[in-house]
Amino acid sequence: MRSGQRDLVEKLLPEIEIDLENEKAFSLAALFADDGRQVWLEIGFGGGEHLAWQASRNPDIGLIGCEPYLTGVVKLLTKIRADGLENVRLFRDDARLLVDCLPNKSLHRAFILFPDPWPKLRHHKRRIVSDSVLDRLAGALVDGAQLRIATDDPGYLEWILWHMGRRKEFDWQARSPADWRNRPEDWPPTRYEEKAISKGCKCAFLTYTRKPR
Ligand SMILES: C[S@@+](CC[C@H](N)C(=O)[O-])C[C@H]1O[C@@H](n2cnc3c(N)ncnc32)[C@H](O)[C@@H]1O
């Protein structure tokens, strides 16, 4: 690791890293000084392009990013410092640990962009889009909140559509392929998406809404 990167990990990261040790006291509001802001969550942010973009365009929103991959975390830390972003907090572990601690009705948006597809049947249980994660997100998202999911993997797309389609808490308002084949303007491309497109893959951009309770 270069010295600039070490400095980011040793100095900036501890200031914005989420510690679940004392999970009973875990509160999303407290992460952002209880200033009443809305909180969005991104699971598996990779190099953090999308998270940093959203944080810089939505300075009044608190952004939480989960990513266990240190190289990706360092990339995001570099952007946070370069752009002076003050509204980002990081969880450097399996997102499921954090999702399990999310209080009810605490989240205003969630993103799961190009999750690892785990194509082999015996690995499907590792997929992040799962009944247990969706149970927790359905509880944590406020009424009307968006859950955005993207994938370029046809098998995972089918899986997501099936898992989401049978949930009573979420609504999918797409009426034609244009509604999910095209990325909305307030949804920037990620590195993974760019790689997928360069290989000729087609991407799906799914926006679900948490129905009123
Ligand atoms: C295919 S990459 C996509 C990265 C990024 N979202 C993008 O679109 O460029 C999937 C990412 O999810 C992360 N990931 C996998 N399992 C995870 C988990 N359980 N919790 C948090 N992140 C996870 C991986 O480390 C990886 O960076």
CSV table of N, CA and C in Angstrom, one decimal, residues 35-179:
chain,number,residue,atom,x,y,z
A,35,ASP,N,-28.8,14.7,13.0
A,35,ASP,CA,-29.3,16.0,12.4
A,35,ASP,C,-30.5,15.8,11.6
A,36,GLY,N,-31.1,14.6,11.7
A,36,GLY,CA,-32.5,14.4,11.1
A,36,GLY,C,-32.4,14.1,9.6
A,37,ARG,N,-31.2,14.0,9.0
A,37,ARG,CA,-31.1,13.7,7.6
A,37,ARG,C,-31.6,12.3,7.2
A,38,GLN,N,-32.0,12.1,5.9
A,38,GLN,CA,-32.4,10.8,5.4
A,38,GLN,C,-31.1,10.0,5.2
A,39,VAL,N,-31.3,8.7,5.3
A,39,VAL,CA,-30.1,7.8,5.1
A,39,VAL,C,-30.3,6.8,3.9
A,40,TRP,N,-29.3,6.7,3.1
A,40,TRP,CA,-29.4,5.7,2.0
A,40,TRP,C,-28.2,4.7,2.2
A,41,LEU,N,-28.5,3.5,1.7
A,41,LEU,CA,-27.5,2.4,1.9
A,41,LEU,C,-27.1,1.8,0.6
A,42,GLU,N,-25.8,1.6,0.3
A,42,GLU,CA,-25.3,0.9,-0.9
A,42,GLU,C,-24.6,-0.4,-0.4
A,43,ILE,N,-25.0,-1.5,-0.9
A,43,ILE,CA,-24.4,-2.8,-0.6
A,43,ILE,C,-23.5,-3.2,-1.7
A,44,GLY,N,-22.2,-3.5,-1.3
A,44,GLY,CA,-21.2,-3.9,-2.3
A,44,GLY,C,-20.9,-2.8,-3.3
A,45,PHE,N,-20.3,-1.7,-2.8
A,45,PHE,CA,-20.1,-0.5,-3.6
A,45,PHE,C,-18.9,-0.7,-4.6
A,46,GLY,N,-18.1,-1.7,-4.5
A,46,GLY,CA,-16.9,-1.9,-5.4
A,46,GLY,C,-15.9,-0.8,-5.2
A,47,GLY,N,-15.7,-0.1,-6.3
A,47,GLY,CA,-14.8,1.1,-6.3
A,47,GLY,C,-15.4,2.4,-5.8
A,48,GLY,N,-16.7,2.3,-5.5
A,48,GLY,CA,-17.4,3.5,-4.9
A,48,GLY,C,-17.8,4.6,-5.9
A,49,GLU,N,-17.8,4.3,-7.2
A,49,GLU,CA,-18.1,5.4,-8.1
A,49,GLU,C,-19.5,5.9,-7.9
A,50,HIS,N,-20.4,5.0,-7.8
A,50,HIS,CA,-21.8,5.4,-7.7
A,50,HIS,C,-22.1,6.0,-6.3
A,51,LEU,N,-21.5,5.5,-5.3
A,51,LEU,CA,-21.7,6.1,-3.9
A,51,LEU,C,-21.2,7.5,-3.8
A,52,ALA,N,-19.9,7.7,-4.4
A,52,ALA,CA,-19.4,9.0,-4.3
A,52,ALA,C,-20.2,10.0,-5.1
A,53,TRP,N,-20.7,9.6,-6.3
A,53,TRP,CA,-21.5,10.4,-7.1
A,53,TRP,C,-22.8,10.8,-6.4
A,54,GLN,N,-23.4,9.9,-5.8
A,54,GLN,CA,-24.7,10.2,-5.0
A,54,GLN,C,-24.4,11.1,-3.8
A,55,ALA,N,-23.3,10.8,-3.1
A,55,ALA,CA,-22.9,11.6,-2.0
A,55,ALA,C,-22.6,13.1,-2.3
A,56,SER,N,-22.0,13.3,-3.5
A,56,SER,CA,-21.6,14.7,-3.9
A,56,SER,C,-22.8,15.4,-4.4
A,57,ARG,N,-23.8,14.7,-5.0
A,57,ARG,CA,-25.0,15.4,-5.5
A,57,ARG,C,-26.1,15.5,-4.5
A,58,ASN,N,-26.0,14.8,-3.4
A,58,ASN,CA,-27.0,14.8,-2.4
A,58,ASN,C,-26.4,15.1,-1.0
A,59,PRO,N,-25.8,16.3,-0.8
A,59,PRO,CA,-25.1,16.5,0.4
A,59,PRO,C,-25.9,16.5,1.7
A,60,ASP,N,-27.3,16.6,1.5
A,60,ASP,CA,-28.1,16.5,2.7
A,60,ASP,C,-28.5,15.1,3.1
A,61,ILE,N,-28.1,14.1,2.3
A,61,ILE,CA,-28.4,12.7,2.5
A,61,ILE,C,-27.2,12.1,3.2
A,62,GLY,N,-27.4,11.2,4.1
A,62,GLY,CA,-26.3,10.4,4.7
A,62,GLY,C,-26.2,9.1,3.9
A,63,LEU,N,-25.0,8.8,3.4
A,63,LEU,CA,-24.8,7.6,2.6
A,63,LEU,C,-24.0,6.6,3.4
A,64,ILE,N,-24.5,5.4,3.5
A,64,ILE,CA,-23.8,4.3,4.1
A,64,ILE,C,-23.4,3.3,3.0
A,65,GLY,N,-22.1,3.0,3.0
A,65,GLY,CA,-21.6,2.0,2.0
A,65,GLY,C,-21.0,0.8,2.7
A,66,CYS,N,-21.4,-0.4,2.1
A,66,CYS,CA,-20.8,-1.7,2.7
A,66,CYS,C,-19.9,-2.3,1.6
A,67,GLU,N,-18.7,-2.6,2.0
A,67,GLU,CA,-17.8,-3.3,1.0
A,67,GLU,C,-16.7,-3.9,1.8
A,68,PRO,N,-16.5,-5.2,1.7
A,68,PRO,CA,-15.4,-5.9,2.4
A,68,PRO,C,-14.0,-5.8,1.7
A,69,TYR,N,-14.1,-5.4,0.4
A,69,TYR,CA,-12.9,-5.5,-0.4
A,69,TYR,C,-12.0,-4.2,-0.2
A,70,LEU,N,-10.8,-4.4,0.4
A,70,LEU,CA,-10.1,-3.2,0.9
A,70,LEU,C,-9.7,-2.3,-0.3
A,71,THR,N,-9.3,-2.9,-1.4
A,71,THR,CA,-8.9,-2.0,-2.6
A,71,THR,C,-10.1,-1.1,-3.0
A,72,GLY,N,-11.3,-1.6,-2.9
A,72,GLY,CA,-12.5,-0.7,-3.2
A,72,GLY,C,-12.6,0.3,-2.2
A,73,VAL,N,-12.5,-0.1,-0.9
A,73,VAL,CA,-12.6,0.9,0.2
A,73,VAL,C,-11.6,2.0,0.0
A,74,VAL,N,-10.4,1.7,-0.4
A,74,VAL,CA,-9.3,2.7,-0.5
A,74,VAL,C,-9.7,3.6,-1.7
A,75,LYS,N,-10.3,3.1,-2.8
A,75,LYS,CA,-10.7,3.9,-3.9
A,75,LYS,C,-11.7,4.9,-3.5
A,76,LEU,N,-12.7,4.4,-2.7
A,76,LEU,CA,-13.7,5.4,-2.2
A,76,LEU,C,-13.1,6.4,-1.3
A,77,LEU,N,-12.3,6.0,-0.4
A,77,LEU,CA,-11.6,6.9,0.6
A,77,LEU,C,-10.9,8.0,-0.2
A,78,THR,N,-10.3,7.7,-1.3
A,78,THR,CA,-9.6,8.6,-2.1
A,78,THR,C,-10.5,9.7,-2.7
A,79,LYS,N,-11.7,9.2,-3.1
A,79,LYS,CA,-12.7,10.2,-3.7
A,79,LYS,C,-13.3,11.0,-2.5
A,80,ILE,N,-13.5,10.4,-1.4
A,80,ILE,CA,-14.1,11.1,-0.3
A,80,ILE,C,-13.2,12.3,0.1
A,81,ARG,N,-11.9,12.0,0.2
A,81,ARG,CA,-10.9,13.1,0.5
A,81,ARG,C,-10.8,14.1,-0.6
A,82,ALA,N,-10.7,13.6,-1.8
A,82,ALA,CA,-10.5,14.6,-2.9
A,82,ALA,C,-11.7,15.5,-3.1
A,83,ASP,N,-12.9,15.0,-2.9
A,83,ASP,CA,-14.2,15.8,-3.1
A,83,ASP,C,-14.7,16.4,-1.8
A,84,GLY,N,-14.0,16.1,-0.7
A,84,GLY,CA,-14.4,16.7,0.6
A,84,GLY,C,-15.8,16.2,1.0
A,85,LEU,N,-16.1,15.0,0.8
A,85,LEU,CA,-17.4,14.5,1.1
A,85,LEU,C,-17.5,14.2,2.6
A,86,GLU,N,-18.6,14.8,3.2
A,86,GLU,CA,-18.7,14.6,4.7
A,86,GLU,C,-19.9,13.8,5.1
A,87,ASN,N,-20.6,13.2,4.1
A,87,ASN,CA,-21.8,12.5,4.3
A,87,ASN,C,-21.8,11.1,4.0
A,88,VAL,N,-20.6,10.5,4.1
A,88,VAL,CA,-20.4,9.0,3.8
A,88,VAL,C,-19.9,8.3,5.1
A,89,ARG,N,-20.5,7.2,5.4
A,89,ARG,CA,-20.0,6.3,6.4
A,89,ARG,C,-19.8,4.9,5.8
A,90,LEU,N,-18.8,4.2,6.3
A,90,LEU,CA,-18.4,2.9,5.7
A,90,LEU,C,-18.5,1.7,6.6
A,91,PHE,N,-19.0,0.6,6.1
A,91,PHE,CA,-19.0,-0.6,6.8
A,91,PHE,C,-18.2,-1.6,6.0
A,92,ARG,N,-17.1,-2.1,6.6
A,92,ARG,CA,-16.1,-2.9,5.9
A,92,ARG,C,-16.2,-4.3,6.1
A,93,ASP,N,-17.4,-4.9,6.0
A,93,ASP,CA,-17.6,-6.3,6.3
A,93,ASP,C,-18.8,-6.7,5.4
A,94,ASP,N,-19.3,-7.9,5.7
A,94,ASP,CA,-20.4,-8.5,5.1
A,94,ASP,C,-21.7,-7.6,5.4
A,95,ALA,N,-22.3,-7.1,4.3
A,95,ALA,CA,-23.4,-6.2,4.5
A,95,ALA,C,-24.5,-6.8,5.3
A,96,ARG,N,-24.6,-8.1,5.3
A,96,ARG,CA,-25.7,-8.8,6.0
A,96,ARG,C,-25.6,-8.5,7.5
A,97,LEU,N,-24.4,-8.3,8.0
A,97,LEU,CA,-24.3,-8.0,9.5
A,97,LEU,C,-24.9,-6.7,9.8
A,98,LEU,N,-24.7,-5.7,8.9
A,98,LEU,CA,-25.3,-4.4,9.1
A,98,LEU,C,-26.8,-4.4,8.9
A,99,VAL,N,-27.2,-5.1,7.8
A,99,VAL,CA,-28.6,-5.1,7.5
A,99,VAL,C,-29.4,-5.7,8.6
A,100,ASP,N,-28.8,-6.7,9.3
A,100,ASP,CA,-29.5,-7.3,10.4
A,100,ASP,C,-29.7,-6.3,11.6
A,101,CYS,N,-28.9,-5.3,11.7
A,101,CYS,CA,-29.1,-4.3,12.8
A,101,CYS,C,-29.9,-3.1,12.4
A,102,LEU,N,-30.3,-3.0,11.2
A,102,LEU,CA,-31.0,-1.8,10.8
A,102,LEU,C,-32.3,-1.6,11.5
A,103,PRO,N,-32.6,-0.5,12.1
A,103,PRO,CA,-33.9,-0.3,12.8
A,103,PRO,C,-35.0,-0.2,11.8
A,104,ASN,N,-36.2,-0.5,12.2
A,104,ASN,CA,-37.4,-0.4,11.3
A,104,ASN,C,-37.5,1.0,10.8
A,105,LYS,N,-38.0,1.2,9.6
A,105,LYS,CA,-38.3,2.5,9.0
A,105,LYS,C,-37.2,3.5,9.2
A,106,SER,N,-35.9,3.1,9.0
A,106,SER,CA,-34.8,3.9,9.2
A,106,SER,C,-34.1,4.4,7.9
A,107,LEU,N,-34.5,3.8,6.8
A,107,LEU,CA,-33.7,3.9,5.6
A,107,LEU,C,-34.6,4.5,4.5
A,108,HIS,N,-34.1,5.4,3.7
A,108,HIS,CA,-34.9,6.1,2.6
A,108,HIS,C,-34.5,5.6,1.2
A,109,ARG,N,-33.5,4.8,1.1
A,109,ARG,CA,-33.2,4.3,-0.2
A,109,ARG,C,-32.1,3.2,-0.1
A,110,ALA,N,-32.2,2.2,-0.9
A,110,ALA,CA,-31.1,1.2,-0.8
A,110,ALA,C,-30.7,0.8,-2.3
A,111,PHE,N,-29.4,0.5,-2.4
A,111,PHE,CA,-28.9,0.2,-3.8
A,111,PHE,C,-28.1,-1.2,-3.6
A,112,ILE,N,-28.4,-2.1,-4.6
A,112,ILE,CA,-27.6,-3.3,-4.7
A,112,ILE,C,-27.2,-3.4,-6.2
A,113,LEU,N,-26.0,-2.9,-6.5
A,113,LEU,CA,-25.7,-2.7,-7.9
A,113,LEU,C,-24.7,-3.8,-8.4
A,114,PHE,N,-25.1,-4.6,-9.3
A,114,PHE,CA,-24.3,-5.7,-9.8
A,114,PHE,C,-23.7,-6.5,-8.7
A,115,PRO,N,-24.6,-7.1,-7.9
A,115,PRO,CA,-24.1,-8.0,-6.9
A,115,PRO,C,-23.4,-9.3,-7.6
A,116,ASP,N,-22.5,-9.9,-6.8
A,116,ASP,CA,-21.8,-11.1,-7.4
A,116,ASP,C,-22.9,-12.1,-7.8
A,117,PRO,N,-22.8,-12.6,-9.0
A,117,PRO,CA,-24.0,-13.5,-9.4
A,117,PRO,C,-23.9,-14.9,-8.9
A,118,TRP,N,-22.8,-15.4,-8.5
A,118,TRP,CA,-22.7,-16.8,-8.0
A,118,TRP,C,-23.5,-17.7,-8.8
A,119,PRO,N,-23.1,-17.9,-10.1
A,119,PRO,CA,-23.9,-18.7,-11.1
A,119,PRO,C,-24.1,-20.1,-10.7
A,120,LYS,N,-23.1,-20.8,-10.0
A,120,LYS,CA,-23.3,-22.2,-9.8
A,120,LYS,C,-24.4,-22.5,-8.8
A,121,LEU,N,-25.2,-23.5,-9.1
A,121,LEU,CA,-26.4,-23.8,-8.2
A,121,LEU,C,-26.0,-23.9,-6.8
A,122,ARG,N,-24.9,-24.6,-6.5
A,122,ARG,CA,-24.5,-24.8,-5.1
A,122,ARG,C,-24.1,-23.5,-4.4
A,123,HIS,N,-23.8,-22.5,-5.2
A,123,HIS,CA,-23.5,-21.2,-4.5
A,123,HIS,C,-24.6,-20.2,-4.5
A,124,HIS,N,-25.8,-20.6,-4.9
A,124,HIS,CA,-26.9,-19.6,-4.9
A,124,HIS,C,-27.2,-19.1,-3.5
A,125,LYS,N,-26.9,-19.9,-2.5
A,125,LYS,CA,-27.2,-19.5,-1.2
A,125,LYS,C,-26.4,-18.3,-0.7
A,126,ARG,N,-25.3,-18.0,-1.5
A,126,ARG,CA,-24.4,-16.8,-1.2
A,126,ARG,C,-25.0,-15.5,-1.8
A,127,ARG,N,-26.0,-15.6,-2.6
A,127,ARG,CA,-26.5,-14.4,-3.3
A,127,ARG,C,-27.1,-13.4,-2.3
A,128,ILE,N,-26.7,-12.2,-2.5
A,128,ILE,CA,-27.1,-11.2,-1.5
A,128,ILE,C,-28.6,-10.9,-1.6
A,129,VAL,N,-29.1,-11.0,-2.8
A,129,VAL,CA,-30.6,-10.9,-2.9
A,129,VAL,C,-31.2,-12.2,-2.5
A,130,SER,N,-31.7,-12.2,-1.3
A,130,SER,CA,-32.2,-13.4,-0.7
A,130,SER,C,-33.4,-13.1,0.2
A,131,ASP,N,-34.2,-14.1,0.6
A,131,ASP,CA,-35.3,-13.8,1.4
A,131,ASP,C,-34.9,-13.1,2.7
A,132,SER,N,-33.8,-13.5,3.3
A,132,SER,CA,-33.5,-12.9,4.6
A,132,SER,C,-33.1,-11.5,4.5
A,133,VAL,N,-32.3,-11.1,3.5
A,133,VAL,CA,-31.9,-9.7,3.3
A,133,VAL,C,-33.1,-8.9,2.9
A,134,LEU,N,-34.0,-9.4,2.1
A,134,LEU,CA,-35.2,-8.7,1.7
A,134,LEU,C,-36.1,-8.5,2.8
A,135,ASP,N,-36.2,-9.5,3.7
A,135,ASP,CA,-37.0,-9.3,4.9
A,135,ASP,C,-36.5,-8.1,5.7
A,136,ARG,N,-35.2,-8.0,5.9
A,136,ARG,CA,-34.7,-6.9,6.7
A,136,ARG,C,-34.8,-5.6,6.0
A,137,LEU,N,-34.6,-5.6,4.7
A,137,LEU,CA,-34.7,-4.3,4.0
A,137,LEU,C,-36.2,-3.8,3.9
A,138,ALA,N,-37.1,-4.8,3.8
A,138,ALA,CA,-38.5,-4.4,3.8
A,138,ALA,C,-38.9,-3.7,5.1
A,139,GLY,N,-38.3,-4.2,6.2
A,139,GLY,CA,-38.5,-3.6,7.5
A,139,GLY,C,-37.9,-2.2,7.7
A,140,ALA,N,-36.6,-2.1,7.1
A,140,ALA,CA,-35.8,-0.9,7.3
A,140,ALA,C,-36.3,0.3,6.4
A,141,LEU,N,-36.7,-0.1,5.2
A,141,LEU,CA,-37.1,1.0,4.3
A,141,LEU,C,-38.4,1.7,4.7
A,142,VAL,N,-38.4,3.0,4.6
A,142,VAL,CA,-39.7,3.7,5.0
A,142,VAL,C,-40.7,3.5,3.8
A,143,ASP,N,-41.9,3.8,4.0
A,143,ASP,CA,-42.9,3.7,3.0
A,143,ASP,C,-42.5,4.6,1.8
A,144,GLY,N,-42.6,4.1,0.6
A,144,GLY,CA,-42.3,4.9,-0.6
A,144,GLY,C,-40.9,4.9,-0.9
A,145,ALA,N,-40.0,4.3,-0.1
A,145,ALA,CA,-38.6,4.3,-0.4
A,145,ALA,C,-38.3,3.4,-1.6
A,146,GLN,N,-37.2,3.8,-2.3
A,146,GLN,CA,-36.8,3.0,-3.4
A,146,GLN,C,-35.7,1.9,-3.0
A,147,LEU,N,-35.8,0.8,-3.7
A,147,LEU,CA,-34.8,-0.3,-3.6
A,147,LEU,C,-34.3,-0.4,-5.1
A,148,ARG,N,-33.1,-0.1,-5.4
A,148,ARG,CA,-32.6,-0.2,-6.7
A,148,ARG,C,-31.6,-1.3,-6.8
A,149,ILE,N,-31.9,-2.2,-7.8
A,149,ILE,CA,-31.0,-3.4,-8.0
A,149,ILE,C,-30.6,-3.4,-9.5
A,150,ALA,N,-29.3,-3.7,-9.8
A,150,ALA,CA,-28.9,-3.8,-11.2
A,150,ALA,C,-28.1,-5.1,-11.3
A,151,THR,N,-28.3,-5.7,-12.5
A,151,THR,CA,-27.5,-6.9,-12.8
A,151,THR,C,-27.3,-7.0,-14.3
A,152,ASP,N,-26.2,-7.7,-14.7
A,152,ASP,CA,-26.0,-8.0,-16.1
A,152,ASP,C,-26.1,-9.5,-16.3
A,153,ASP,N,-26.4,-10.2,-15.3
A,153,ASP,CA,-26.4,-11.7,-15.4
A,153,ASP,C,-27.9,-12.2,-15.6
A,154,PRO,N,-28.2,-12.8,-16.7
A,154,PRO,CA,-29.5,-13.2,-17.0
A,154,PRO,C,-30.1,-14.2,-15.9
A,155,GLY,N,-29.3,-15.1,-15.4
A,155,GLY,CA,-29.8,-16.0,-14.4
A,155,GLY,C,-30.1,-15.3,-13.1
A,156,TYR,N,-29.2,-14.3,-12.7
A,156,TYR,CA,-29.5,-13.6,-11.5
A,156,TYR,C,-30.7,-12.6,-11.7
A,157,LEU,N,-30.9,-12.1,-12.9
A,157,LEU,CA,-32.0,-11.3,-13.2
A,157,LEU,C,-33.3,-12.1,-12.9
A,158,GLU,N,-33.3,-13.3,-13.4
A,158,GLU,CA,-34.5,-14.1,-13.2
A,158,GLU,C,-34.8,-14.3,-11.7
A,159,TRP,N,-33.7,-14.6,-11.0
A,159,TRP,CA,-33.7,-14.8,-9.6
A,159,TRP,C,-34.3,-13.6,-8.8
A,160,ILE,N,-33.8,-12.4,-9.2
A,160,ILE,CA,-34.2,-11.2,-8.6
A,160,ILE,C,-35.7,-10.9,-8.9
A,161,LEU,N,-36.1,-11.1,-10.1
A,161,LEU,CA,-37.5,-10.9,-10.5
A,161,LEU,C,-38.4,-11.8,-9.7
A,162,TRP,N,-37.9,-13.0,-9.6
A,162,TRP,CA,-38.8,-14.0,-8.9
A,162,TRP,C,-38.9,-13.7,-7.4
A,163,HIS,N,-37.7,-13.4,-6.8
A,163,HIS,CA,-37.7,-13.1,-5.3
A,163,HIS,C,-38.5,-11.8,-5.0
A,164,MET,N,-38.3,-10.8,-5.9
A,164,MET,CA,-39.0,-9.5,-5.6
A,164,MET,C,-40.5,-9.6,-6.0
A,165,GLY,N,-40.7,-10.4,-7.0
A,165,GLY,CA,-42.1,-10.5,-7.5
A,165,GLY,C,-43.1,-11.1,-6.5
A,166,ARG,N,-42.6,-11.9,-5.6
A,166,ARG,CA,-43.5,-12.6,-4.7
A,166,ARG,C,-43.6,-11.9,-3.4
A,167,ARG,N,-42.9,-10.7,-3.3
A,167,ARG,CA,-43.0,-10.0,-2.0
A,167,ARG,C,-44.1,-9.0,-2.0
A,168,LYS,N,-44.8,-9.0,-0.9
A,168,LYS,CA,-46.0,-8.1,-0.8
A,168,LYS,C,-45.6,-6.6,-0.5
A,169,GLU,N,-44.3,-6.5,0.1
A,169,GLU,CA,-43.9,-5.1,0.5
A,169,GLU,C,-43.4,-4.2,-0.6
A,170,PHE,N,-43.1,-4.8,-1.8
A,170,PHE,CA,-42.5,-4.0,-2.8
A,170,PHE,C,-43.4,-4.0,-4.1
A,171,ASP,N,-43.3,-2.9,-4.8
A,171,ASP,CA,-44.0,-2.7,-6.0
A,171,ASP,C,-43.0,-2.4,-7.1
A,172,TRP,N,-43.2,-3.0,-8.3
A,172,TRP,CA,-42.3,-2.7,-9.4
A,172,TRP,C,-43.1,-2.0,-10.5
A,173,GLN,N,-42.8,-0.8,-10.8
A,173,GLN,CA,-43.7,0.0,-11.7
A,173,GLN,C,-43.3,-0.1,-13.2
A,174,ALA,N,-42.4,-0.9,-13.5
A,174,ALA,CA,-41.9,-0.9,-14.9
A,174,ALA,C,-43.1,-1.5,-15.8
A,175,ARG,N,-43.3,-0.8,-16.9
A,175,ARG,CA,-44.4,-1.2,-17.8
A,175,ARG,C,-43.9,-1.7,-19.1
A,176,SER,N,-42.7,-1.3,-19.5
A,176,SER,CA,-42.1,-1.7,-20.8
A,176,SER,C,-40.6,-1.9,-20.6
A,177,PRO,N,-39.9,-2.7,-21.5
A,177,PRO,CA,-38.5,-2.9,-21.3
A,177,PRO,C,-37.7,-1.6,-21.1
A,178,ALA,N,-38.2,-0.5,-21.8
A,178,ALA,CA,-37.4,0.8,-21.6
A,178,ALA,C,-37.3,1.2,-20.2
A,179,ASP,N,-38.3,0.8,-19.4
A,179,ASP,CA,-38.3,1.2,-18.0
A,179,ASP,C,-37.3,0.5,-17.1
